[in-house]
Short mmCIF file of C-alpha atoms in Angstrom, two decimals:
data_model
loop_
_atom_site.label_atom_id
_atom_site.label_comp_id
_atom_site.label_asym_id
_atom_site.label_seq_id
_atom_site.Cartn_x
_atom_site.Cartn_y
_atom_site.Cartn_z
CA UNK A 6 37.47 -6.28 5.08
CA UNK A 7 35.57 -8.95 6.57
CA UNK A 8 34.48 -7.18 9.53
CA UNK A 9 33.26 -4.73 6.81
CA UNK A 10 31.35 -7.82 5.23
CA UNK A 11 29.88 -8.63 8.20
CA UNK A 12 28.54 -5.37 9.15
CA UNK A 13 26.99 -4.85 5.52
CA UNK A 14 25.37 -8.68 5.65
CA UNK A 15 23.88 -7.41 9.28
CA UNK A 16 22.60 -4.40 8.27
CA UNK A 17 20.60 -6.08 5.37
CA UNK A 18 19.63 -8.90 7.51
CA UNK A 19 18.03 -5.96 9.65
CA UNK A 20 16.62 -4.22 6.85
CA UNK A 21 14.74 -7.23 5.08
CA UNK A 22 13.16 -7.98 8.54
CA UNK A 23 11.90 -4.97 9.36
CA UNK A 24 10.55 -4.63 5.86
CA UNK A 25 9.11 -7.82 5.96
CA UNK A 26 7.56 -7.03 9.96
CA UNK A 27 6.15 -3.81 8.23
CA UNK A 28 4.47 -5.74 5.27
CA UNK A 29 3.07 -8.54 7.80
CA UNK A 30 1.73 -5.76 9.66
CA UNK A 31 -0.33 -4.00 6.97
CA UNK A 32 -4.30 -2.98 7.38
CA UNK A 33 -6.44 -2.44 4.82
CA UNK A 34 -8.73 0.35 5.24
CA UNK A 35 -12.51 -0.70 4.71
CA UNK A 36 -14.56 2.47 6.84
CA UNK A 37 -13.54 5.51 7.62
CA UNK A 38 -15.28 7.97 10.00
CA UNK A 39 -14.55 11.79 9.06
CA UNK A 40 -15.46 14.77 11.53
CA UNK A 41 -13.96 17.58 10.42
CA UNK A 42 -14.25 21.02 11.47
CA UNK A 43 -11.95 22.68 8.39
CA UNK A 44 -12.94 21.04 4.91
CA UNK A 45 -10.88 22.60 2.71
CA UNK A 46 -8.28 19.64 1.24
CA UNK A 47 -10.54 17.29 2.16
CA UNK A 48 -12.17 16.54 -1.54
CA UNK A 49 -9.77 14.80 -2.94
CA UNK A 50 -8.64 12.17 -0.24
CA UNK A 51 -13.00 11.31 -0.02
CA UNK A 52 -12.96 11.09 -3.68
CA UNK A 53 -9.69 8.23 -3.74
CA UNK A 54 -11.39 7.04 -0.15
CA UNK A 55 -14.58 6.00 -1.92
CA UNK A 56 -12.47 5.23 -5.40
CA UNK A 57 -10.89 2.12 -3.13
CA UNK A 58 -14.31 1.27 -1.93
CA UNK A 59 -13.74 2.48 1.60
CA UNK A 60 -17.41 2.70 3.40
CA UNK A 61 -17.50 6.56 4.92
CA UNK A 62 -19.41 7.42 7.92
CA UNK A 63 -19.52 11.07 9.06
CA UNK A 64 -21.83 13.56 10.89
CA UNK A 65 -23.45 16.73 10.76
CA UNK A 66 -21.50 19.29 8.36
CA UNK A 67 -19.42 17.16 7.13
CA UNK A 68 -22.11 14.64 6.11
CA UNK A 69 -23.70 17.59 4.44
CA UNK A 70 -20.13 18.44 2.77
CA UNK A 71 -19.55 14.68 1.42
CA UNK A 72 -23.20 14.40 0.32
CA UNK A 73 -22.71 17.66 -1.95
CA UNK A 74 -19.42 15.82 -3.59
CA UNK A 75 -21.96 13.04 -4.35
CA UNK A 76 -19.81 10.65 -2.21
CA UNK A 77 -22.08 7.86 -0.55
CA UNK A 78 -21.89 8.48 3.02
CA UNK A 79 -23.39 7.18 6.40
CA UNK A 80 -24.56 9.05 8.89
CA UNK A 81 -23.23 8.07 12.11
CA UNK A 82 -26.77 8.29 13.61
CA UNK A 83 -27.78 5.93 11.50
CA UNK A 84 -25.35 3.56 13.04
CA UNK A 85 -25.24 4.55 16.61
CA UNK A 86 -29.48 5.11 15.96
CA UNK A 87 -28.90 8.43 18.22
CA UNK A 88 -29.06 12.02 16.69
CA UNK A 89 -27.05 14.77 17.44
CA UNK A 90 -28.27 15.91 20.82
CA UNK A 91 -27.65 18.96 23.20
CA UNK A 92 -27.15 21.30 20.34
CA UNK A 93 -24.46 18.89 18.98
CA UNK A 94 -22.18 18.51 22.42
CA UNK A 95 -23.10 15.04 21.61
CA UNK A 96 -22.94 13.28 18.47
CA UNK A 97 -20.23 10.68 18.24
CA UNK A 98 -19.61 9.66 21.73
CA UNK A 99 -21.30 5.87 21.67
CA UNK A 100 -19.78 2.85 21.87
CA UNK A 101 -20.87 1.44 18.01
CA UNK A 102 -18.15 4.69 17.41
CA UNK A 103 -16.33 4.00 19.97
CA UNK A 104 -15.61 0.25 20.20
CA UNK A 105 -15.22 0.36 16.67
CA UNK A 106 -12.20 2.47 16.85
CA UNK A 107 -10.81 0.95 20.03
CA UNK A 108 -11.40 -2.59 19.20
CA UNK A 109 -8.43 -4.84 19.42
CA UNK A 110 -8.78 -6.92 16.02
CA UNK A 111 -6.32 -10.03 17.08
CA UNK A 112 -8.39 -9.98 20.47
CA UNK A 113 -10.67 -12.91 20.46
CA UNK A 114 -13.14 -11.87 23.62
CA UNK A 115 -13.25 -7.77 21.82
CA UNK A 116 -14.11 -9.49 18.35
CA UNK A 117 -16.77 -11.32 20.07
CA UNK A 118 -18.48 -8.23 21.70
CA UNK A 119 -18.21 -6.93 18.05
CA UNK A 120 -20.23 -9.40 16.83
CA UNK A 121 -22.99 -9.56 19.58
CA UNK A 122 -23.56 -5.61 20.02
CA UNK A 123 -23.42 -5.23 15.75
CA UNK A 124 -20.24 -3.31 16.22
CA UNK A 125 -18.45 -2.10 12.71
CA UNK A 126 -14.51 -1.94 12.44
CA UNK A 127 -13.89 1.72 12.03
CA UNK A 128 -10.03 1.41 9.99
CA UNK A 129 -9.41 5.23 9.13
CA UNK A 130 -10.19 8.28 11.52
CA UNK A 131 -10.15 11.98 10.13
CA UNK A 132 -10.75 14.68 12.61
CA UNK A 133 -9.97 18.28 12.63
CA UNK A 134 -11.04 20.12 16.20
CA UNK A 135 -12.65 23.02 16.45
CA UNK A 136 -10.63 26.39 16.39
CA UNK A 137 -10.42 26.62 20.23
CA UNK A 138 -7.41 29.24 20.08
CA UNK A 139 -8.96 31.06 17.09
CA UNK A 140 -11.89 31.86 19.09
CA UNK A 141 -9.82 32.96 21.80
CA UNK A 142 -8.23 35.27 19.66
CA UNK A 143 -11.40 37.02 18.50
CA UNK A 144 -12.44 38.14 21.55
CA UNK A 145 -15.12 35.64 22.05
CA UNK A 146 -17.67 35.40 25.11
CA UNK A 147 -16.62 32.74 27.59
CA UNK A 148 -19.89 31.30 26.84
CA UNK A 149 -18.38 31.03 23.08
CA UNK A 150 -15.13 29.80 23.78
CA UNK A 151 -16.19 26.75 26.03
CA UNK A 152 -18.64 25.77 23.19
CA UNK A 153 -15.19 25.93 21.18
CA UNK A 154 -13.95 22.77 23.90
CA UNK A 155 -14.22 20.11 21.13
CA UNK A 156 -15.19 16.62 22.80
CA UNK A 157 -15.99 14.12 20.40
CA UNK A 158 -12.68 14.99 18.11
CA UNK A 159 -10.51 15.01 21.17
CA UNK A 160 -12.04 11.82 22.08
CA UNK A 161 -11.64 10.67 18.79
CA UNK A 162 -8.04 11.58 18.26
CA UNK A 163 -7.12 9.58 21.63
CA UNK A 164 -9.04 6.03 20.68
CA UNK A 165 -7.72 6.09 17.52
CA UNK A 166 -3.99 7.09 18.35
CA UNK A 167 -4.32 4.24 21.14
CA UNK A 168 -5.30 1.72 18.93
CA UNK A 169 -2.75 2.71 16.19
CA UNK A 170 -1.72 -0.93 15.79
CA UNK A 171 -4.97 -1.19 13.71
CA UNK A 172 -6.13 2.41 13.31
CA UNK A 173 -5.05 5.24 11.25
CA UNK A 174 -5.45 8.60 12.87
CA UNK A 175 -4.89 12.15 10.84
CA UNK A 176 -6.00 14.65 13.82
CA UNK A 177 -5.47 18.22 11.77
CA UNK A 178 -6.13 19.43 8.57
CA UNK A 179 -2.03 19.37 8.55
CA UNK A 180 -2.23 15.65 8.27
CA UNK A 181 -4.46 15.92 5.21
CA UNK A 182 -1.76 16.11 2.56
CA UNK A 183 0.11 13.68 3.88
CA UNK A 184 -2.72 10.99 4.02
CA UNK A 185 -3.91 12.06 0.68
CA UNK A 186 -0.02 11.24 -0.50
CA UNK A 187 -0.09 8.02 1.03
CA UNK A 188 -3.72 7.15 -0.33
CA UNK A 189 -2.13 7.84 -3.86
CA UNK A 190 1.01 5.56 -3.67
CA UNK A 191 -0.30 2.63 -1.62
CA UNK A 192 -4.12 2.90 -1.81
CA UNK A 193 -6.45 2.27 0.99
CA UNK A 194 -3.50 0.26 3.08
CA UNK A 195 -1.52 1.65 5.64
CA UNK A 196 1.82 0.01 7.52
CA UNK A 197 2.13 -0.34 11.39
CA UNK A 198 5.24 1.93 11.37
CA UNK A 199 2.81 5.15 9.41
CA UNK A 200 0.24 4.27 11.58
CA UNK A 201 2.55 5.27 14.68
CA UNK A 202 3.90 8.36 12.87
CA UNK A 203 -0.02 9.29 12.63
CA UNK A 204 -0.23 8.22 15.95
CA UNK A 205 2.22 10.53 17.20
CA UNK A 206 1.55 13.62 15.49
CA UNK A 207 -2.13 12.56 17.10
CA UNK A 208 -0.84 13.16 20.62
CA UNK A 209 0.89 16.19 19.90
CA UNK A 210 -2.23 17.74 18.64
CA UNK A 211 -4.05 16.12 21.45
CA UNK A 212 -1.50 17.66 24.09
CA UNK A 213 -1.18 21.46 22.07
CA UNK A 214 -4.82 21.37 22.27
CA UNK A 215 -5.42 20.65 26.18
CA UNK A 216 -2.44 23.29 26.70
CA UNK A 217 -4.34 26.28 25.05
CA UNK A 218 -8.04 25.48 27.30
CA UNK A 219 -5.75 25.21 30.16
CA UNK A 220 -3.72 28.57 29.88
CA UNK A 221 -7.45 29.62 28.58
CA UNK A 222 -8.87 28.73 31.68
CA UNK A 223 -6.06 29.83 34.29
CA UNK A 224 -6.30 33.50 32.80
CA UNK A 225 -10.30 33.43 33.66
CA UNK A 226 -9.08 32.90 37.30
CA UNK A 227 -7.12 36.00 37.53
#
């Protein structure tokens, strides 16, 4: 019986700390950067984004998307003050995107280069790649499919799954009904244990993705 006792005070000993670690551990979500490729789903989580007065940034299409929700959104030229160039191979790939995903917030020295080079906190990170495999399957030209390599979201996906201790990644369209769940029952905060779950499912896109150009790429050989 008093082993039993024991074991029950431990286990709630364990459980209030990690509940406490996970509150501690909390980050509010002030910007968001969205580059999405599918938009269906996406409506509702910009509408509760911009109800909890998270700042959006986003580019090309899906600027053009959230403007016609009449959702105030940035344009991430506007930050970066670089279009879209090389018929859009390039548009988020700067380091006012970049450091502002992979920015280490406790880090003294990165906060610092923050402030000097006018670089925002970027809290929330919703990609969806392009269709790489779709367009495999439709018989695309190779010159089609490699325009189908997505860059920027891959690069995306892989700051902001490496900085999960203060980012929160949602790489697919898959990911959009659970963020938009979370959003609902906790507003615009996230914990450090979600975070990694986002995280994760981040590198597993990340990986699935790389797989398909590579088995893609080995057929061209043969």
């Amino acid at each position: 019986m008093l082993v039993m006792v024991s074991l029950f005070s431990y286990l709630r000993a364990t459980l209030i700390l990690y509940t406490m670690a996970d509150c501690n551990d909390k980050k509010r979500i002030r910007r968001a950067l969205v580059s999405v490729y599918h938009k269906d789903g996406l409506d509702e989580i910009l509408r509760k984004l911009a109800l909890e007065g998270v700042e959006l940034l986003s580019t090309g299409g899906t600027w053009g998307f959230v403007d016609t929700l009449g959702i105030p959104c940035r344009k991430v030229e506007d930050l970066t003050s670089y279009p879209s160039i090389l018929g859009g191979r390039v548009k988020t790939l700067h380091p006012k995107v970049f450091g502002g995903i992979l920015a280490r917030r406790s880090d003294e020295g990165d906060r610092r280069q923050m402030s000097q080079y006018g670089i925002p906190e970027i809290d929330l990170v919703i990609v969806d790649l392009y269709p790489f495999e779709q367009t495999v399957r439709s018989g695309a030209t190779v010159e089609e499919t490699i325009e189908k390599i997505d860059i920027g979201g891959i690069s995306l996906i892989r700051a902001a799954a490496k900085n999960y201790e203060d980012v929160l990644i949602v790489s697919s369209r898959a990911d959009y009904a659970p963020l938009l769940q979370l959003l609902q029952e906790q507003g615009a905060e996230t914990t450090l244990s979600q975070r990694r779950q986002f995280a994760t499912r981040a590198f597993a896109t990340s990986s699935s993705y790389d797989t398909a150009i590579h088995e893609w790429f080995a057929r061209q050989g043969k």
